[in-house]
Amino acid sequence: PLPTLHRQDNSWFGEPRSVRLGFAAAGPQRIEVLPEAADDDRQPVPGDLLGGSIDPLSAALLAGIEVAPEGAATPCRFVLPIFDGRRRYDITFKPERWESIEGPFFKGRARRCSALTRRIAGFSRNPWLPRTEEPEAGHVWFARLAPATLPIVVRLEADIGLGSLVVHLVRFARK
């Protein structure tokens, strides 16, 4: 699967922010970002760094596709090139082990993978969060919630500078 459109609207300290990305097979083609990089204290991402990149939501879906079944020789070993409209970064996944998870929704075995984020371009010159080590490291646990589903993220842990971020899956629904 390849992304075709990514849209994001939010508010940062009361100021509206938006991203519109249109994708082709080679990567992002139409990029609309407000505020623009110059007004956001960051350098724009050069076009030559965008080739083959995908949006963050597509990356989450592709991560599930790339995680191999339990018996695979090289499970959870891949790199996702991501462009969120402002920043370009790579997340490199590496296998660690199977663990039992006791989350609020998911309880069971999940594949734990390390996730290393390498910043490439477009990051703020004056970030409001203190920087952690480079590359930034975390862990992601993937599991299948039903036999015919892709593995999805059921837990995520990372140091975000102010403290630890822990995310648990709290709901799963089929349509």
mmCIF file of C-alpha atoms in Angstrom:
data_model
loop_
_atom_site.group_PDB
_atom_site.id
_atom_site.type_symbol
_atom_site.label_atom_id
_atom_site.label_comp_id
_atom_site.label_asym_id
_atom_site.label_seq_id
_atom_site.Cartn_x
_atom_site.Cartn_y
_atom_site.Cartn_z
ATOM 1 C CA PRO A 1 0.000 0.000 0.000
ATOM 2 C CA LEU A 2 1.088 3.552 -0.753
ATOM 3 C CA PRO A 3 -0.338 6.759 0.713
ATOM 4 C CA THR A 4 -2.297 9.090 -1.571
ATOM 5 C CA LEU A 5 -3.249 11.873 0.855
ATOM 6 C CA HIS A 6 -2.273 12.942 4.363
ATOM 7 C CA ARG A 7 -4.163 15.669 6.196
ATOM 8 C CA GLN A 8 -3.494 16.991 9.666
ATOM 9 C CA ASP A 9 -5.137 19.892 11.533
ATOM 10 C CA ASN A 10 -4.260 20.918 15.051
ATOM 11 C CA SER A 11 -3.618 23.822 17.372
ATOM 12 C CA TRP A 12 -0.264 24.613 18.996
ATOM 13 C CA PHE A 13 -0.456 27.062 21.908
ATOM 14 C CA GLY A 14 -3.717 28.384 20.445
ATOM 15 C CA GLU A 15 -2.348 28.865 16.924
ATOM 16 C CA PRO A 16 -3.793 26.790 14.053
ATOM 17 C CA ARG A 17 -1.451 24.433 12.215
ATOM 18 C CA SER A 18 -2.155 22.290 9.186
ATOM 19 C CA VAL A 19 -0.503 19.868 6.783
ATOM 20 C CA ARG A 20 -1.781 18.639 3.410
ATOM 21 C CA LEU A 21 0.337 16.103 1.542
ATOM 22 C CA GLY A 22 -0.475 14.525 -1.799
ATOM 23 C CA PHE A 23 1.530 11.430 -2.690
ATOM 24 C CA ALA A 24 2.645 9.715 -5.887
ATOM 25 C CA ALA A 25 4.638 6.476 -6.137
ATOM 26 C CA ALA A 26 7.907 8.431 -5.723
ATOM 27 C CA GLY A 27 6.800 10.147 -2.496
ATOM 28 C CA PRO A 28 5.188 13.468 -1.507
ATOM 29 C CA GLN A 29 4.276 15.670 -4.489
ATOM 30 C CA ARG A 30 1.899 18.366 -3.222
ATOM 31 C CA ILE A 31 2.921 19.913 0.094
ATOM 32 C CA GLU A 32 0.900 22.597 1.880
ATOM 33 C CA VAL A 33 2.012 23.452 5.421
ATOM 34 C CA LEU A 34 0.880 26.298 7.674
ATOM 35 C CA PRO A 35 2.738 27.964 9.183
ATOM 36 C CA GLU A 36 5.485 27.753 6.576
ATOM 37 C CA ALA A 37 8.966 26.656 7.654
ATOM 38 C CA ALA A 38 10.395 30.195 7.726
ATOM 39 C CA ASP A 39 7.590 31.302 10.075
ATOM 40 C CA ASP A 40 8.074 28.178 12.218
ATOM 41 C CA ASP A 41 11.821 28.588 12.972
ATOM 42 C CA ARG A 42 12.848 25.610 10.853
ATOM 43 C CA GLN A 43 14.469 24.928 7.499
ATOM 44 C CA PRO A 44 12.210 23.362 4.859
ATOM 45 C CA VAL A 45 13.009 19.767 3.955
ATOM 46 C CA PRO A 46 14.899 19.734 0.626
ATOM 47 C CA GLY A 47 13.039 17.940 -2.172
ATOM 48 C CA ASP A 48 15.879 15.463 -2.723
ATOM 49 C CA LEU A 49 15.276 14.062 0.791
ATOM 50 C CA LEU A 50 11.589 13.315 0.201
ATOM 51 C CA GLY A 51 11.839 10.484 -2.346
ATOM 52 C CA GLY A 52 10.192 7.287 -1.141
ATOM 53 C CA SER A 53 9.001 8.782 2.140
ATOM 54 C CA ILE A 54 5.537 8.162 3.582
ATOM 55 C CA ASP A 55 3.312 9.892 6.115
ATOM 56 C CA PRO A 56 3.249 8.814 9.814
ATOM 57 C CA LEU A 57 -0.127 7.049 9.652
ATOM 58 C CA SER A 58 0.883 5.023 6.580
ATOM 59 C CA ALA A 59 4.119 4.210 8.420
ATOM 60 C CA ALA A 60 2.116 2.716 11.294
ATOM 61 C CA LEU A 61 0.180 0.519 8.849
ATOM 62 C CA LEU A 62 3.309 -0.522 6.957
ATOM 63 C CA ALA A 63 5.039 -1.371 10.229
ATOM 64 C CA GLY A 64 2.352 -4.000 10.849
ATOM 65 C CA ILE A 65 2.806 -5.406 7.353
ATOM 66 C CA GLU A 66 6.599 -5.574 7.742
ATOM 67 C CA VAL A 67 6.554 -7.382 11.098
ATOM 68 C CA ALA A 68 7.121 -11.036 10.256
ATOM 69 C CA PRO A 69 5.323 -13.995 11.820
ATOM 70 C CA GLU A 70 6.779 -15.658 14.898
ATOM 71 C CA GLY A 71 8.737 -18.300 12.969
ATOM 72 C CA ALA A 72 10.397 -15.912 10.460
ATOM 73 C CA ALA A 73 14.192 -15.835 10.234
ATOM 74 C CA THR A 74 14.484 -12.005 10.291
ATOM 75 C CA PRO A 75 11.372 -10.565 11.924
ATOM 76 C CA CYS A 76 10.913 -6.877 12.610
ATOM 77 C CA ARG A 77 13.945 -5.665 10.642
ATOM 78 C CA PHE A 78 13.100 -2.687 8.429
ATOM 79 C CA VAL A 79 13.432 1.098 7.998
ATOM 80 C CA LEU A 80 10.500 3.460 7.420
ATOM 81 C CA PRO A 81 11.327 6.809 5.736
ATOM 82 C CA ILE A 82 8.766 9.305 7.101
ATOM 83 C CA PHE A 83 7.806 12.855 6.125
ATOM 84 C CA ASP A 84 5.082 14.482 8.244
ATOM 85 C CA GLY A 85 4.922 17.720 6.236
ATOM 86 C CA ARG A 86 7.475 19.470 8.412
ATOM 87 C CA ARG A 87 10.130 16.924 9.326
ATOM 88 C CA ARG A 88 11.885 14.087 7.529
ATOM 89 C CA TYR A 89 13.111 11.190 9.666
ATOM 90 C CA ASP A 90 13.765 7.459 9.503
ATOM 91 C CA ILE A 91 12.581 4.897 12.034
ATOM 92 C CA THR A 92 14.664 1.724 12.073
ATOM 93 C CA PHE A 93 13.080 -1.335 13.661
ATOM 94 C CA LYS A 94 15.088 -4.286 14.981
ATOM 95 C CA PRO A 95 13.799 -7.480 16.599
ATOM 96 C CA GLU A 96 14.258 -8.073 20.305
ATOM 97 C CA ARG A 97 12.008 -10.767 21.791
ATOM 98 C CA TRP A 98 8.485 -11.999 22.423
ATOM 99 C CA GLU A 99 6.901 -10.759 25.671
ATOM 100 C CA SER A 100 3.620 -11.042 27.526
ATOM 101 C CA ILE A 101 1.741 -7.737 27.632
ATOM 102 C CA GLU A 102 -0.783 -6.830 30.327
ATOM 103 C CA GLY A 103 -2.348 -3.677 28.910
ATOM 104 C CA PRO A 104 -5.739 -2.151 29.560
ATOM 105 C CA PHE A 105 -7.146 -3.767 26.375
ATOM 106 C CA PHE A 106 -4.616 -6.209 24.934
ATOM 107 C CA LYS A 107 -3.315 -9.065 27.065
ATOM 108 C CA GLY A 108 -1.091 -11.657 25.444
ATOM 109 C CA ARG A 109 2.124 -12.315 23.549
ATOM 110 C CA ALA A 110 3.579 -9.498 21.468
ATOM 111 C CA ARG A 111 6.799 -9.069 19.509
ATOM 112 C CA ARG A 112 8.979 -6.385 21.064
ATOM 113 C CA CYS A 113 11.112 -4.421 18.598
ATOM 114 C CA SER A 114 13.502 -1.560 19.183
ATOM 115 C CA ALA A 115 12.686 1.595 17.244
ATOM 116 C CA LEU A 116 15.448 4.108 16.530
ATOM 117 C CA THR A 117 14.477 7.511 15.140
ATOM 118 C CA ARG A 118 17.113 9.335 13.115
ATOM 119 C CA ARG A 119 16.386 13.003 12.426
ATOM 120 C CA ILE A 120 17.182 13.988 8.852
ATOM 121 C CA ALA A 121 15.794 17.489 8.156
ATOM 122 C CA GLY A 122 13.145 20.071 9.015
ATOM 123 C CA PHE A 123 13.388 20.004 12.802
ATOM 124 C CA SER A 124 13.010 23.146 14.898
ATOM 125 C CA ARG A 125 16.156 25.117 15.642
ATOM 126 C CA ASN A 126 14.768 25.832 19.130
ATOM 127 C CA PRO A 127 12.816 22.757 20.254
ATOM 128 C CA TRP A 128 10.637 23.189 23.322
ATOM 129 C CA LEU A 129 11.420 19.657 24.559
ATOM 130 C CA PRO A 130 14.939 18.830 25.706
ATOM 131 C CA ARG A 131 16.733 16.529 23.272
ATOM 132 C CA THR A 132 17.322 12.932 24.190
ATOM 133 C CA GLU A 133 20.168 10.896 22.771
ATOM 134 C CA GLU A 134 20.665 10.653 19.002
ATOM 135 C CA PRO A 135 19.268 8.521 17.543
ATOM 136 C CA GLU A 136 16.190 8.633 19.737
ATOM 137 C CA ALA A 137 15.274 5.164 20.961
ATOM 138 C CA GLY A 138 12.101 3.462 22.033
ATOM 139 C CA HIS A 139 10.334 0.122 21.948
ATOM 140 C CA VAL A 140 7.245 -1.029 20.081
ATOM 141 C CA TRP A 141 5.213 -4.194 20.710
ATOM 142 C CA PHE A 142 3.273 -5.705 17.791
ATOM 143 C CA ALA A 143 0.542 -8.346 18.008
ATOM 144 C CA ARG A 144 -2.268 -9.775 15.898
ATOM 145 C CA LEU A 145 -5.635 -9.123 17.496
ATOM 146 C CA ALA A 146 -7.393 -11.718 15.343
ATOM 147 C CA PRO A 147 -6.061 -14.466 13.034
ATOM 148 C CA ALA A 148 -6.855 -12.621 9.784
ATOM 149 C CA THR A 149 -5.491 -9.234 10.862
ATOM 150 C CA LEU A 150 -2.106 -7.589 10.442
ATOM 151 C CA PRO A 151 0.055 -7.139 13.519
ATOM 152 C CA ILE A 152 -0.572 -3.697 15.015
ATOM 153 C CA VAL A 153 1.084 -1.672 17.744
ATOM 154 C CA VAL A 154 -0.322 -2.710 21.127
ATOM 155 C CA ARG A 155 2.276 -0.875 23.241
ATOM 156 C CA LEU A 156 4.892 1.823 22.685
ATOM 157 C CA GLU A 157 7.490 3.225 25.076
ATOM 158 C CA ALA A 158 9.875 6.127 24.432
ATOM 159 C CA ASP A 159 11.764 8.851 26.278
ATOM 160 C CA ILE A 160 10.417 12.187 25.011
ATOM 161 C CA GLY A 161 12.744 14.459 26.972
ATOM 162 C CA LEU A 162 10.310 15.404 29.753
ATOM 163 C CA GLY A 163 9.821 11.815 30.827
ATOM 164 C CA SER A 164 8.700 8.469 29.554
ATOM 165 C CA LEU A 165 5.876 8.118 27.056
ATOM 166 C CA VAL A 166 3.879 4.890 27.370
ATOM 167 C CA VAL A 167 1.067 4.148 24.926
ATOM 168 C CA HIS A 168 -1.284 1.165 25.206
ATOM 169 C CA LEU A 169 -3.905 0.047 22.711
ATOM 170 C CA VAL A 170 -7.261 0.692 24.376
ATOM 171 C CA ARG A 171 -9.707 -0.278 21.643
ATOM 172 C CA PHE A 172 -9.949 -2.481 18.574
ATOM 173 C CA ALA A 173 -13.026 -2.638 16.361
ATOM 174 C CA ARG A 174 -13.758 -4.271 13.020
ATOM 175 C CA LYS A 175 -16.088 -2.702 10.475
#
